[in-house]
CSV table of C-alpha atoms in Angstrom, one decimal:
chain,number,residue,atom,x,y,z
A,1,UNK,CA,123.3,-128.6,-107.9
A,2,UNK,CA,126.1,-129.8,-109.7
A,3,UNK,CA,129.8,-130.0,-108.8
A,4,UNK,CA,132.6,-128.7,-110.7
A,5,UNK,CA,135.6,-131.3,-111.6
A,6,UNK,CA,138.9,-129.9,-112.4
A,7,UNK,CA,138.9,-128.0,-115.9
A,8,UNK,CA,141.5,-129.1,-119.0
A,9,UNK,CA,141.9,-128.0,-122.2
A,10,UNK,CA,142.6,-129.3,-125.8
A,11,UNK,CA,144.0,-127.2,-128.5
A,12,UNK,CA,144.2,-128.9,-132.2
A,13,UNK,CA,146.8,-128.4,-134.3
A,14,UNK,CA,145.1,-129.3,-137.9
A,15,UNK,CA,148.1,-129.7,-140.7
A,16,UNK,CA,150.2,-132.8,-140.7
A,17,UNK,CA,152.5,-133.5,-143.9
A,18,UNK,CA,150.0,-135.7,-144.9
A,19,UNK,CA,147.2,-138.0,-144.4
A,20,UNK,CA,147.8,-141.4,-143.3
A,21,UNK,CA,144.6,-144.0,-145.0
A,22,UNK,CA,143.8,-145.3,-141.4
A,23,UNK,CA,143.4,-141.4,-139.8
A,24,UNK,CA,139.9,-139.7,-139.8
A,25,UNK,CA,140.7,-136.8,-137.7
A,26,UNK,CA,140.5,-133.7,-138.3
A,27,UNK,CA,144.1,-133.2,-139.8
A,28,UNK,CA,144.9,-131.6,-143.5
A,29,UNK,CA,148.1,-132.1,-145.3
A,30,UNK,CA,150.5,-129.1,-145.8
A,31,UNK,CA,150.4,-127.7,-148.9
A,32,UNK,CA,152.1,-124.6,-148.5
A,33,UNK,CA,153.9,-123.6,-144.8
A,34,UNK,CA,151.4,-122.9,-141.3
A,35,UNK,CA,150.6,-119.7,-140.9
A,36,UNK,CA,151.9,-119.8,-137.2
A,37,UNK,CA,151.2,-116.1,-136.0
A,38,UNK,CA,147.6,-116.0,-137.2
A,39,UNK,CA,146.3,-119.2,-136.3
A,40,UNK,CA,147.4,-118.5,-132.4
A,41,UNK,CA,146.1,-114.6,-132.7
A,42,UNK,CA,143.1,-117.1,-134.0
A,43,UNK,CA,143.4,-119.8,-130.8
A,44,UNK,CA,144.0,-117.4,-128.1
A,45,UNK,CA,140.9,-115.6,-129.8
A,46,UNK,CA,138.8,-118.5,-129.5
A,47,UNK,CA,139.6,-119.2,-125.9
A,48,UNK,CA,139.1,-115.5,-125.0
A,49,UNK,CA,135.0,-116.6,-126.8
A,50,UNK,CA,134.6,-119.5,-123.9
A,51,UNK,CA,136.1,-117.6,-121.3
A,52,UNK,CA,132.8,-116.2,-119.6
A,53,UNK,CA,132.1,-120.0,-119.7
A,54,UNK,CA,135.0,-120.8,-116.9
A,55,UNK,CA,135.8,-117.5,-114.9
A,56,UNK,CA,137.7,-117.8,-112.1
A,57,UNK,CA,138.3,-121.6,-112.3
A,58,UNK,CA,142.5,-122.8,-112.8
A,59,UNK,CA,143.3,-125.6,-115.4
A,60,UNK,CA,144.9,-129.0,-114.6
A,61,UNK,CA,146.0,-130.0,-117.8
A,62,UNK,CA,146.5,-129.0,-122.1
A,63,UNK,CA,146.5,-131.0,-124.3
A,64,UNK,CA,147.9,-129.9,-128.1
A,65,UNK,CA,147.5,-132.7,-130.4
A,66,UNK,CA,145.7,-133.0,-134.6
A,67,UNK,CA,147.6,-133.0,-137.1
A,68,UNK,CA,150.6,-132.6,-135.9
A,69,UNK,CA,151.6,-130.5,-133.5
A,70,UNK,CA,155.3,-130.7,-133.8
A,71,UNK,CA,155.9,-129.0,-137.1
A,72,UNK,CA,155.0,-125.4,-135.3
A,73,UNK,CA,158.2,-123.7,-134.2
A,74,UNK,CA,158.7,-123.8,-130.8
A,75,UNK,CA,158.4,-120.0,-130.4
A,76,UNK,CA,154.6,-121.3,-131.2
A,77,UNK,CA,154.3,-123.1,-128.6
A,78,UNK,CA,155.5,-121.1,-126.0
A,79,UNK,CA,153.4,-117.9,-127.2
A,80,UNK,CA,150.1,-119.9,-127.4
A,81,UNK,CA,151.7,-121.2,-123.6
A,82,UNK,CA,151.8,-117.5,-122.5
A,83,UNK,CA,148.9,-116.4,-123.6
A,84,UNK,CA,146.7,-119.0,-122.6
A,85,UNK,CA,148.2,-118.6,-118.6
A,86,UNK,CA,148.0,-115.4,-119.0
A,87,UNK,CA,144.1,-116.0,-119.0
A,88,UNK,CA,143.8,-119.0,-116.9
A,89,UNK,CA,145.7,-119.5,-113.6
A,90,UNK,CA,147.8,-123.0,-114.1
A,91,UNK,CA,147.2,-125.1,-111.1
A,92,UNK,CA,150.5,-126.3,-109.5
A,93,UNK,CA,152.1,-129.5,-111.7
A,94,UNK,CA,150.1,-129.0,-114.3
A,95,UNK,CA,150.9,-131.7,-117.6
A,96,UNK,CA,151.4,-129.7,-120.4
A,97,UNK,CA,151.6,-133.2,-123.5
A,98,UNK,CA,152.2,-131.9,-126.9
A,99,UNK,CA,151.3,-134.9,-129.7
A,100,UNK,CA,154.8,-135.2,-132.1
A,101,UNK,CA,155.1,-137.4,-135.5
A,102,UNK,CA,159.1,-138.8,-134.1
A,103,UNK,CA,160.8,-137.4,-137.9
A,104,UNK,CA,164.6,-135.6,-136.9
A,105,UNK,CA,163.5,-132.4,-137.5
A,106,UNK,CA,160.1,-132.5,-134.6
A,107,UNK,CA,162.7,-134.4,-132.3
A,108,UNK,CA,165.4,-131.7,-133.0
A,109,UNK,CA,162.3,-129.6,-131.5
A,110,UNK,CA,161.6,-131.4,-128.1
A,111,UNK,CA,164.0,-129.3,-126.7
A,112,UNK,CA,162.8,-125.7,-127.8
A,113,UNK,CA,159.4,-127.1,-126.4
A,114,UNK,CA,160.4,-128.1,-122.7
A,115,UNK,CA,161.9,-124.9,-122.6
A,116,UNK,CA,158.4,-123.5,-123.9
A,117,UNK,CA,156.7,-125.3,-121.0
A,118,UNK,CA,155.3,-128.7,-122.7
A,119,UNK,CA,156.4,-130.8,-119.9
A,120,UNK,CA,155.4,-134.5,-121.6
A,121,UNK,CA,155.0,-135.9,-125.2
A,122,UNK,CA,153.3,-138.2,-127.5
A,123,UNK,CA,155.6,-139.9,-129.8
A,124,UNK,CA,153.8,-140.9,-133.0
A,125,UNK,CA,155.3,-144.0,-133.0
A,126,UNK,CA,153.1,-147.2,-134.5
A,127,UNK,CA,155.6,-149.6,-135.3
A,128,UNK,CA,158.7,-150.2,-135.6
A,129,UNK,CA,159.3,-152.3,-139.0
A,130,UNK,CA,159.5,-150.4,-143.2
A,131,UNK,CA,156.3,-152.4,-143.7
A,132,UNK,CA,154.1,-151.5,-141.3
A,133,UNK,CA,154.8,-147.8,-142.0
A,134,UNK,CA,154.6,-147.9,-145.9
A,135,UNK,CA,151.5,-149.4,-145.3
A,136,UNK,CA,150.6,-146.9,-142.5
A,137,UNK,CA,151.6,-144.1,-145.0
A,138,UNK,CA,154.0,-143.2,-142.1
A,139,UNK,CA,156.2,-141.2,-142.9
A,140,UNK,CA,159.5,-141.3,-140.2
A,141,UNK,CA,161.3,-144.7,-140.3
A,142,UNK,CA,162.3,-146.8,-137.2
A,143,UNK,CA,165.5,-145.6,-136.6
A,144,UNK,CA,163.9,-142.2,-136.3
A,145,UNK,CA,161.4,-143.6,-133.3
A,146,UNK,CA,164.1,-144.7,-131.2
A,147,UNK,CA,166.2,-141.3,-132.3
A,148,UNK,CA,162.9,-138.9,-131.1
A,149,UNK,CA,162.3,-141.8,-128.1
A,150,UNK,CA,166.0,-141.0,-126.8
A,151,UNK,CA,165.6,-136.6,-127.4
A,152,UNK,CA,162.6,-136.7,-125.2
A,153,UNK,CA,164.5,-138.1,-122.7
A,154,UNK,CA,168.2,-136.3,-123.0
A,155,UNK,CA,166.1,-133.0,-123.4
A,156,UNK,CA,164.5,-133.9,-119.6
A,157,UNK,CA,160.8,-134.6,-120.4
A,158,UNK,CA,158.8,-135.5,-117.4
A,159,UNK,CA,157.3,-138.1,-119.3
A,160,UNK,CA,156.6,-138.9,-122.3
A,161,UNK,CA,154.4,-141.3,-124.5
A,162,UNK,CA,154.9,-144.2,-127.3
A,163,UNK,CA,151.7,-144.2,-129.0
A,164,UNK,CA,152.2,-148.0,-130.7
A,165,UNK,CA,149.0,-150.5,-132.8
A,166,UNK,CA,149.1,-153.5,-133.4
A,167,UNK,CA,146.4,-155.5,-135.4
A,168,UNK,CA,148.2,-154.2,-138.6
A,169,UNK,CA,147.5,-156.0,-142.4
A,170,UNK,CA,148.6,-159.4,-142.4
A,171,UNK,CA,151.1,-159.2,-138.5
A,172,UNK,CA,150.6,-161.8,-136.4
A,173,UNK,CA,151.5,-162.4,-132.8
A,174,UNK,CA,155.2,-162.7,-133.4
A,175,UNK,CA,155.4,-159.5,-135.5
A,176,UNK,CA,152.9,-157.1,-132.5
A,177,UNK,CA,155.4,-158.4,-130.0
A,178,UNK,CA,158.3,-157.1,-131.6
A,179,UNK,CA,156.6,-154.3,-132.2
A,180,UNK,CA,156.3,-153.8,-128.1
A,181,UNK,CA,159.7,-155.1,-127.4
A,182,UNK,CA,161.5,-152.1,-129.3
A,183,UNK,CA,159.1,-149.4,-127.9
A,184,UNK,CA,159.6,-150.6,-123.8
A,185,UNK,CA,163.9,-151.0,-124.3
A,186,UNK,CA,163.1,-147.1,-125.0
A,187,UNK,CA,161.8,-147.3,-121.2
A,188,UNK,CA,157.8,-144.9,-121.6
A,189,UNK,CA,156.5,-143.9,-118.6
A,190,UNK,CA,153.3,-144.0,-120.7
A,191,UNK,CA,152.5,-146.8,-123.8
A,192,UNK,CA,149.1,-146.3,-125.7
A,193,UNK,CA,148.9,-149.8,-127.1
A,194,UNK,CA,145.8,-149.8,-129.5
A,195,UNK,CA,144.1,-152.5,-132.1
A,196,UNK,CA,143.6,-150.7,-135.7
A,197,UNK,CA,140.1,-150.0,-136.7
A,198,UNK,CA,138.3,-149.1,-139.9
A,199,UNK,CA,136.6,-145.9,-139.9
A,200,UNK,CA,134.6,-145.1,-142.5
A,201,UNK,CA,135.4,-141.9,-145.3
A,202,UNK,CA,139.1,-143.2,-145.0
A,203,UNK,CA,140.7,-143.9,-148.2
A,204,UNK,CA,141.3,-147.8,-145.7
A,205,UNK,CA,138.1,-148.0,-146.0
A,206,UNK,CA,136.8,-147.2,-149.2
A,207,UNK,CA,139.9,-150.1,-150.7
A,208,UNK,CA,140.7,-151.8,-146.5
A,209,UNK,CA,143.4,-154.0,-146.2
A,210,UNK,CA,143.3,-157.2,-145.0
A,211,UNK,CA,143.8,-157.6,-141.3
A,212,UNK,CA,144.4,-160.3,-139.0
A,213,UNK,CA,141.9,-162.6,-137.3
A,214,UNK,CA,139.2,-162.4,-134.3
A,215,UNK,CA,141.6,-165.7,-133.2
A,216,UNK,CA,144.8,-163.7,-133.5
A,217,UNK,CA,144.0,-160.1,-132.5
A,218,UNK,CA,142.6,-162.4,-129.0
A,219,UNK,CA,145.8,-163.6,-129.1
A,220,UNK,CA,148.2,-160.5,-129.5
A,221,UNK,CA,146.4,-158.8,-127.2
A,222,UNK,CA,146.9,-161.9,-124.4
A,223,UNK,CA,150.1,-161.9,-124.9
A,224,UNK,CA,150.9,-158.5,-125.3
A,225,UNK,CA,149.0,-157.3,-122.6
A,226,UNK,CA,151.5,-160.4,-120.4
A,227,UNK,CA,154.0,-158.6,-121.9
A,228,UNK,CA,153.9,-154.7,-120.1
A,229,UNK,CA,153.0,-156.4,-117.3
A,230,UNK,CA,155.9,-158.3,-116.9
A,231,UNK,CA,158.1,-155.0,-117.8
A,232,UNK,CA,156.2,-152.7,-114.8
A,233,UNK,CA,152.8,-151.5,-117.0
A,234,UNK,CA,149.9,-151.6,-115.1
A,235,UNK,CA,147.0,-151.2,-117.9
A,236,UNK,CA,144.0,-147.8,-116.2
A,237,UNK,CA,142.5,-147.0,-119.4
A,238,UNK,CA,140.6,-149.6,-122.3
A,239,UNK,CA,144.1,-148.1,-124.4
A,240,UNK,CA,146.9,-147.0,-121.8
A,241,UNK,CA,149.2,-148.5,-120.0
A,242,UNK,CA,151.5,-146.7,-117.3
A,243,UNK,CA,154.3,-147.2,-114.9
A,244,UNK,CA,152.7,-146.1,-112.1
A,245,UNK,CA,152.6,-142.5,-110.8
A,246,UNK,CA,152.9,-142.0,-114.7
A,247,UNK,CA,149.1,-141.7,-115.5
A,248,UNK,CA,148.0,-139.4,-118.8
A,249,UNK,CA,146.7,-136.9,-116.0
A,250,UNK,CA,144.8,-134.8,-119.2
A,251,UNK,CA,143.7,-138.7,-120.1
A,252,UNK,CA,141.9,-139.3,-116.8
A,253,UNK,CA,140.1,-136.4,-116.2
A,254,UNK,CA,138.2,-136.6,-119.6
A,255,UNK,CA,137.3,-140.5,-118.5
A,256,UNK,CA,136.3,-139.1,-115.2
A,257,UNK,CA,133.6,-137.0,-116.6
A,258,UNK,CA,136.1,-134.2,-116.1
A,259,UNK,CA,135.3,-130.2,-117.9
A,260,UNK,CA,137.4,-129.3,-120.9
A,261,UNK,CA,137.8,-127.0,-123.4
A,262,UNK,CA,138.4,-126.7,-126.6
A,263,UNK,CA,139.8,-124.0,-129.1
A,264,UNK,CA,141.4,-124.5,-132.7
A,265,UNK,CA,139.6,-126.3,-135.7
A,266,UNK,CA,136.8,-128.4,-135.2
A,267,UNK,CA,137.0,-129.0,-131.1
A,268,UNK,CA,135.6,-129.9,-128.5
A,269,UNK,CA,135.0,-129.3,-125.4
A,270,UNK,CA,132.7,-129.7,-122.7
A,271,UNK,CA,131.7,-127.4,-120.0
A,272,UNK,CA,129.4,-127.4,-116.6
A,273,UNK,CA,127.9,-124.4,-115.7
A,274,UNK,CA,126.0,-125.3,-112.0
A,275,UNK,CA,124.6,-121.8,-111.4
A,276,UNK,CA,121.9,-123.1,-115.1
A,277,UNK,CA,121.8,-126.7,-113.5
A,278,UNK,CA,123.5,-128.1,-117.3
A,279,UNK,CA,126.8,-129.1,-119.0
A,280,UNK,CA,127.2,-127.7,-122.1
A,281,UNK,CA,128.6,-128.8,-125.3
A,282,UNK,CA,131.1,-127.4,-127.9
A,283,UNK,CA,132.3,-127.4,-131.5
A,284,UNK,CA,134.6,-124.9,-133.3
A,285,UNK,CA,134.0,-124.5,-136.8
A,286,UNK,CA,136.5,-127.1,-138.1
A,287,UNK,CA,138.2,-126.1,-141.9
A,288,UNK,CA,141.4,-124.2,-141.1
A,289,UNK,CA,140.3,-121.8,-144.0
A,290,UNK,CA,137.4,-121.6,-142.5
A,291,UNK,CA,138.6,-120.8,-138.7
A,292,UNK,CA,140.8,-118.5,-140.0
A,293,UNK,CA,138.5,-115.6,-141.7
A,294,UNK,CA,138.5,-112.5,-140.2
A,295,UNK,CA,135.8,-111.7,-138.3
A,296,UNK,CA,133.9,-115.5,-138.1
A,297,UNK,CA,132.7,-116.8,-135.3
A,298,UNK,CA,135.0,-119.5,-134.2
A,299,UNK,CA,132.1,-121.7,-132.0
A,300,UNK,CA,130.3,-123.7,-134.3
A,301,UNK,CA,127.9,-125.6,-132.7
A,302,UNK,CA,127.0,-125.8,-129.1
A,303,UNK,CA,124.5,-127.3,-127.2
A,304,UNK,CA,123.5,-129.5,-123.8
A,305,UNK,CA,123.1,-132.9,-123.2
A,306,UNK,CA,120.2,-133.9,-122.5
A,307,UNK,CA,118.9,-135.8,-118.9
A,308,UNK,CA,117.9,-138.6,-120.5
A,309,UNK,CA,121.4,-138.9,-122.3
A,310,UNK,CA,123.1,-138.4,-118.9
A,311,UNK,CA,124.4,-142.2,-117.7
A,312,UNK,CA,125.2,-143.1,-121.8
A,313,UNK,CA,127.3,-139.9,-121.5
A,314,UNK,CA,128.6,-140.7,-117.9
A,315,UNK,CA,129.0,-144.7,-118.4
A,316,UNK,CA,131.0,-143.7,-121.8
A,317,UNK,CA,134.0,-141.8,-120.6
A,318,UNK,CA,134.3,-143.7,-116.4
A,319,UNK,CA,134.1,-147.0,-118.4
A,320,UNK,CA,137.5,-146.4,-120.4
A,321,UNK,CA,139.0,-146.5,-117.3
A,322,UNK,CA,139.5,-149.7,-114.6
A,323,UNK,CA,139.9,-148.1,-111.7
A,324,UNK,CA,136.7,-148.4,-108.8
A,325,UNK,CA,133.8,-145.7,-109.8
A,326,UNK,CA,132.3,-144.3,-106.7
A,327,UNK,CA,128.4,-143.9,-107.1
A,328,UNK,CA,128.4,-140.7,-105.5
A,329,UNK,CA,131.1,-138.8,-108.3
A,330,UNK,CA,127.5,-139.5,-110.9
A,331,UNK,CA,125.5,-137.5,-108.8
A,332,UNK,CA,127.3,-134.6,-108.1
A,333,UNK,CA,128.8,-134.4,-111.9
A,334,UNK,CA,125.4,-135.5,-113.3
A,335,UNK,CA,123.0,-134.0,-110.8
A,336,UNK,CA,121.1,-137.4,-111.3
A,337,UNK,CA,119.8,-139.4,-108.6
A,338,UNK,CA,120.8,-143.0,-108.2
A,339,UNK,CA,117.4,-144.7,-108.4
A,340,UNK,CA,117.0,-143.1,-112.2
A,341,UNK,CA,120.0,-145.6,-113.2
A,342,UNK,CA,118.3,-149.2,-111.3
A,343,UNK,CA,116.8,-151.4,-113.9
A,344,UNK,CA,120.8,-150.9,-115.9
A,345,UNK,CA,122.9,-151.2,-113.3
A,346,UNK,CA,120.7,-154.0,-112.1
A,347,UNK,CA,121.1,-156.5,-115.7
A,348,UNK,CA,124.7,-155.2,-115.5
A,349,UNK,CA,124.8,-157.1,-112.3
A,350,UNK,CA,122.4,-160.0,-113.9
A,351,UNK,CA,125.5,-159.7,-116.7
A,352,UNK,CA,128.0,-160.4,-115.2
A,353,UNK,CA,129.4,-157.0,-116.8
A,354,UNK,CA,129.6,-154.6,-113.4
A,355,UNK,CA,130.1,-155.6,-109.9
A,356,UNK,CA,129.1,-153.2,-106.6
A,357,UNK,CA,129.1,-152.8,-103.5
A,358,UNK,CA,128.1,-149.7,-101.6
A,359,UNK,CA,130.4,-147.0,-102.0
A,360,UNK,CA,131.4,-148.3,-106.5
A,361,UNK,CA,131.1,-149.9,-109.3
A,362,UNK,CA,133.8,-151.9,-111.0
A,363,UNK,CA,134.5,-153.3,-114.0
A,364,UNK,CA,134.2,-156.6,-115.0
A,365,UNK,CA,136.7,-159.2,-116.5
A,366,UNK,CA,133.9,-159.6,-118.6
A,367,UNK,CA,132.5,-156.3,-119.0
A,368,UNK,CA,136.0,-155.4,-119.8
A,369,UNK,CA,135.5,-157.8,-122.8
A,370,UNK,CA,131.9,-156.5,-123.6
A,371,UNK,CA,132.1,-153.3,-123.3
A,372,UNK,CA,130.2,-152.2,-125.7
A,373,UNK,CA,127.2,-154.2,-124.8
A,374,UNK,CA,127.7,-152.7,-121.8
A,375,UNK,CA,127.0,-149.2,-123.2
A,376,UNK,CA,124.1,-149.9,-124.4
A,377,UNK,CA,122.3,-151.0,-121.5
A,378,UNK,CA,122.6,-147.7,-120.5
A,379,UNK,CA,120.6,-146.6,-123.6
A,380,UNK,CA,117.4,-144.3,-123.0
A,381,UNK,CA,113.9,-145.9,-124.8
């Protein structure tokens, strides 16, 4: 029988002030005020309809993402969290993260969010250089970003994250290192440092900017990685660094093939149903207008993960982390025998992408560089 992993909750807030040209998330630029009360009511109703999937389980973490969740008032976030707590027990010391823009108005709400129950904030800085912020469509300036990070510390957040991009249009290694140095000066316990990619159906896809060459990107990554290590950060995930003990619990649960409910516009979920011996994926209605339409179901799609896809689904998540992978975890969380992996694992070892001992698999340095090649080995014929 399948065993239950920890359970998390993802809450999607779909509105932002304006859409960034690189963003392919389900976000919608505000044309008028946010319907806070109606949306919180809908989120809790959405959760009520998902509860039969997780009866008797407690919550390990909550992540409120978007869009720009910090556009909501602290009172709305407080009502949301109180409503969730009334429906699902919270595990001790659980992590509750809210994504925020570093604009002055949102940063001024940080204390209210803390009182509402949020204990971790994720600040979307992206760069500390005005010209890059303009290219990226960001509406804050570098000083507002610094103020937001200092405010997160001042109001007593247990942890906070800074989101930072590299590989930006025309960026030199010196520019990328400057951004990192500015972020490190603010001493975030957690730092997400990821490369800008051009996603389909975005303004950047239709009018691509001039991005750095591969050799420049490799130089940025090598020097930036060394700088982060020198400041006491550990890379625990493909694009995430943290001081020891400050890894994002919510993200760890994702990448360890944990369960999560997804509520809100376009939110995704994945739930283990051990008595049915299957894993279920869910997707909610994407557009706010449809999601808030009275009487309309929130659920847009649901499907079980096919047995032949379980290996790929598991490793697509698990190999984002650089920690050793317990072999028996695969059996416990997918219900499949280790024998089903014999062919792909033999190929991975032969190519030098994965190492193993009696109890664990471990991504090699070469495997980190060619992760997509490694994942291709687990695609069912």
